């Protein structure tokens, strides 16, 4: 509530997505707006009861208005997928974009790297042995994200899936899920020059992705150039790429 109230939408969205990725329990999403509104209303009552006001805190009236406004924000459920090779900026862009999707707390982010770590019961930033990265395991990760996306969409929240989506079969599953859920689908592919991809992967630290240069070279050799998703250049700043992504998402919205 406090982050949304202070217009820290990116932080609020990141916190919620991280919590849901760890708990993998989406049953409370239906009531999230109500809980946020109730919390704001309670804080408004507390502010009224205090003898002195805190200049650093919103007033009782501001909190009450926020409590009412949060209930009126449209959720606008839809399924968005952002794919690309390692180092293309998918996760950074996804984090910036997710908070801007819909009128509520934003889209719930499902990241393949985080889902994989959760399957092995380790924190996202811990590295997994190479043996954990097998085709069968990758298929399980995509199946898991597909199932979770259906649950989230069933609660009328938008979903943003962040994964490499290297195979056509991986890409084809998510439009089908969107159709089943009765929502729009938007598939986006981030393009970047190989040299910049290598530099980004080489300099990456403290991230959920374990992909190193060897993995990237295999991806580059596969020469994936999907023609069924919108391709966006991601060589510039993350903010610039996120702006381009949001323009495409908005233009494809019904």
GROMACS .gro file of C-alpha atoms in nm, residues 49-198:
model
  150
   49UNK     CA    1  -0.718   1.008   1.569
   50UNK     CA    2  -0.369   1.154   1.605
   51UNK     CA    3  -0.334   1.489   1.779
   52UNK     CA    4  -0.049   1.604   1.556
   53UNK     CA    5   0.002   1.551   1.186
   54UNK     CA    6   0.321   1.420   1.028
   55UNK     CA    7   0.428   1.634   0.734
   56UNK     CA    8   0.604   1.330   0.583
   57UNK     CA    9   0.285   1.122   0.580
   58UNK     CA   10  -0.025   1.164   0.359
   59UNK     CA   11  -0.321   1.327   0.532
   60UNK     CA   12  -0.631   1.136   0.641
   61UNK     CA   13  -0.822   1.279   0.346
   62UNK     CA   14  -0.551   1.179   0.099
   63UNK     CA   15  -0.544   0.826   0.237
   64UNK     CA   16  -0.921   0.793   0.222
   65UNK     CA   17  -0.924   0.915  -0.139
   66UNK     CA   18  -0.651   0.662  -0.220
   67UNK     CA   19  -0.857   0.385  -0.053
   68UNK     CA   20  -1.151   0.467  -0.280
   69UNK     CA   21  -0.939   0.516  -0.592
   70UNK     CA   22  -0.758   0.181  -0.562
   71UNK     CA   23  -1.093   0.000  -0.582
   72UNK     CA   24  -1.178   0.177  -0.906
   73UNK     CA   25  -0.858   0.100  -1.096
   74UNK     CA   26  -0.920  -0.136  -1.390
   75UNK     CA   27  -0.708  -0.453  -1.394
   76UNK     CA   28  -0.720  -0.509  -1.773
   77UNK     CA   29  -0.606  -0.875  -1.784
   78UNK     CA   30  -0.389  -0.973  -2.081
   79UNK     CA   31  -0.093  -1.203  -2.152
   80UNK     CA   32   0.237  -1.049  -2.259
   81UNK     CA   33   0.551  -1.247  -2.340
   82UNK     CA   34   0.900  -1.098  -2.374
   83UNK     CA   35   1.161  -1.323  -2.531
   84UNK     CA   36   1.516  -1.290  -2.655
   85UNK     CA   37   1.867  -1.425  -2.615
   86UNK     CA   38   2.059  -1.400  -2.289
   87UNK     CA   39   2.174  -1.042  -2.235
   88UNK     CA   40   1.903  -0.887  -2.452
   89UNK     CA   41   1.760  -0.706  -2.149
   90UNK     CA   42   1.439  -0.906  -2.107
   91UNK     CA   43   1.423  -0.904  -1.728
   92UNK     CA   44   1.519  -0.539  -1.683
   93UNK     CA   45   1.267  -0.428  -1.944
   94UNK     CA   46   1.002  -0.662  -1.805
   95UNK     CA   47   1.041  -0.508  -1.460
   96UNK     CA   48   0.996  -0.156  -1.599
   97UNK     CA   49   0.707  -0.247  -1.825
   98UNK     CA   50   0.511  -0.466  -1.583
   99UNK     CA   51   0.423  -0.177  -1.353
  100UNK     CA   52   0.273   0.017  -1.645
  101UNK     CA   53   0.041  -0.256  -1.770
  102UNK     CA   54  -0.321  -0.218  -1.666
  103UNK     CA   55  -0.455   0.031  -1.420
  104UNK     CA   56  -0.382  -0.149  -1.094
  105UNK     CA   57  -0.056  -0.277  -0.949
  106UNK     CA   58   0.050  -0.388  -1.295
  107UNK     CA   59   0.124  -0.724  -1.455
  108UNK     CA   60   0.245  -1.019  -1.250
  109UNK     CA   61   0.588  -1.120  -1.383
  110UNK     CA   62   0.665  -1.487  -1.440
  111UNK     CA   63   1.037  -1.527  -1.507
  112UNK     CA   64   1.169  -1.862  -1.626
  113UNK     CA   65   1.500  -1.830  -1.437
  114UNK     CA   66   1.316  -1.766  -1.109
  115UNK     CA   67   1.067  -2.047  -1.173
  116UNK     CA   68   1.355  -2.289  -1.231
  117UNK     CA   69   1.527  -2.191  -0.906
  118UNK     CA   70   1.197  -2.235  -0.719
  119UNK     CA   71   1.162  -2.585  -0.863
  120UNK     CA   72   1.500  -2.673  -0.710
  121UNK     CA   73   1.412  -2.495  -0.384
  122UNK     CA   74   1.698  -2.243  -0.397
  123UNK     CA   75   1.693  -1.860  -0.385
  124UNK     CA   76   1.686  -1.692  -0.729
  125UNK     CA   77   2.040  -1.557  -0.693
  126UNK     CA   78   2.195  -1.898  -0.609
  127UNK     CA   79   2.360  -2.081  -0.897
  128UNK     CA   80   2.247  -2.426  -1.005
  129UNK     CA   81   2.480  -2.698  -1.136
  130UNK     CA   82   2.493  -2.748  -1.510
  131UNK     CA   83   2.310  -3.079  -1.467
  132UNK     CA   84   1.996  -2.882  -1.374
  133UNK     CA   85   1.975  -2.738  -1.724
  134UNK     CA   86   1.827  -3.015  -1.934
  135UNK     CA   87   1.563  -3.002  -2.210
  136UNK     CA   88   1.318  -3.195  -1.995
  137UNK     CA   89   1.361  -2.948  -1.709
  138UNK     CA   90   1.315  -2.654  -1.944
  139UNK     CA   91   0.989  -2.805  -2.069
  140UNK     CA   92   0.869  -2.835  -1.709
  141UNK     CA   93   0.949  -2.468  -1.647
  142UNK     CA   94   0.741  -2.354  -1.945
  143UNK     CA   95   0.454  -2.584  -1.846
  144UNK     CA   96   0.466  -2.441  -1.495
  145UNK     CA   97   0.460  -2.080  -1.620
  146UNK     CA   98   0.174  -2.164  -1.855
  147UNK     CA   99  -0.028  -2.306  -1.567
  148UNK     CA  100   0.054  -2.010  -1.340
  149UNK     CA  101  -0.038  -1.763  -1.614
  150UNK     CA  102  -0.379  -1.928  -1.638
  151UNK     CA  103  -0.431  -1.894  -1.262
  152UNK     CA  104  -0.334  -1.526  -1.262
  153UNK     CA  105  -0.549  -1.444  -1.564
  154UNK     CA  106  -0.836  -1.621  -1.389
  155UNK     CA  107  -0.805  -1.356  -1.116
  156UNK     CA  108  -0.835  -1.084  -1.385
  157UNK     CA  109  -0.472  -0.972  -1.352
  158UNK     CA  110  -0.238  -0.916  -1.647
  159UNK     CA  111   0.063  -1.147  -1.681
  160UNK     CA  112   0.409  -1.078  -1.825
  161UNK     CA  113   0.619  -1.386  -1.903
  162UNK     CA  114   0.996  -1.331  -1.920
  163UNK     CA  115   1.185  -1.618  -2.089
  164UNK     CA  116   1.413  -1.688  -2.385
  165UNK     CA  117   1.136  -1.857  -2.589
  166UNK     CA  118   1.394  -2.007  -2.822
  167UNK     CA  119   1.167  -2.272  -2.975
  168UNK     CA  120   0.851  -2.220  -3.176
  169UNK     CA  121   0.665  -2.470  -2.958
  170UNK     CA  122   0.745  -2.261  -2.648
  171UNK     CA  123   0.617  -1.949  -2.820
  172UNK     CA  124   0.301  -2.112  -2.954
  173UNK     CA  125   0.171  -2.231  -2.616
  174UNK     CA  126   0.109  -1.887  -2.468
  175UNK     CA  127  -0.122  -1.740  -2.734
  176UNK     CA  128  -0.330  -2.055  -2.689
  177UNK     CA  129  -0.347  -1.991  -2.313
  178UNK     CA  130  -0.449  -1.631  -2.378
  179UNK     CA  131  -0.729  -1.750  -2.607
  180UNK     CA  132  -0.848  -1.997  -2.344
  181UNK     CA  133  -0.857  -1.718  -2.087
  182UNK     CA  134  -1.036  -1.481  -2.323
  183UNK     CA  135  -0.763  -1.214  -2.317
  184UNK     CA  136  -0.532  -1.043  -2.565
  185UNK     CA  137  -0.184  -1.181  -2.632
  186UNK     CA  138   0.124  -0.978  -2.718
  187UNK     CA  139   0.453  -1.150  -2.808
  188UNK     CA  140   0.769  -0.936  -2.815
  189UNK     CA  141   1.123  -1.034  -2.912
  190UNK     CA  142   1.420  -0.821  -2.805
  191UNK     CA  143   1.701  -0.800  -3.062
  192UNK     CA  144   2.058  -0.700  -2.983
  193UNK     CA  145   2.400  -0.719  -3.149
  194UNK     CA  146   2.610  -1.024  -3.047
  195UNK     CA  147   2.894  -0.810  -2.916
  196UNK     CA  148   2.667  -0.623  -2.677
  197UNK     CA  149   2.500  -0.947  -2.569
  198UNK     CA  150   2.840  -1.092  -2.479
   0.00000   0.00000   0.00000
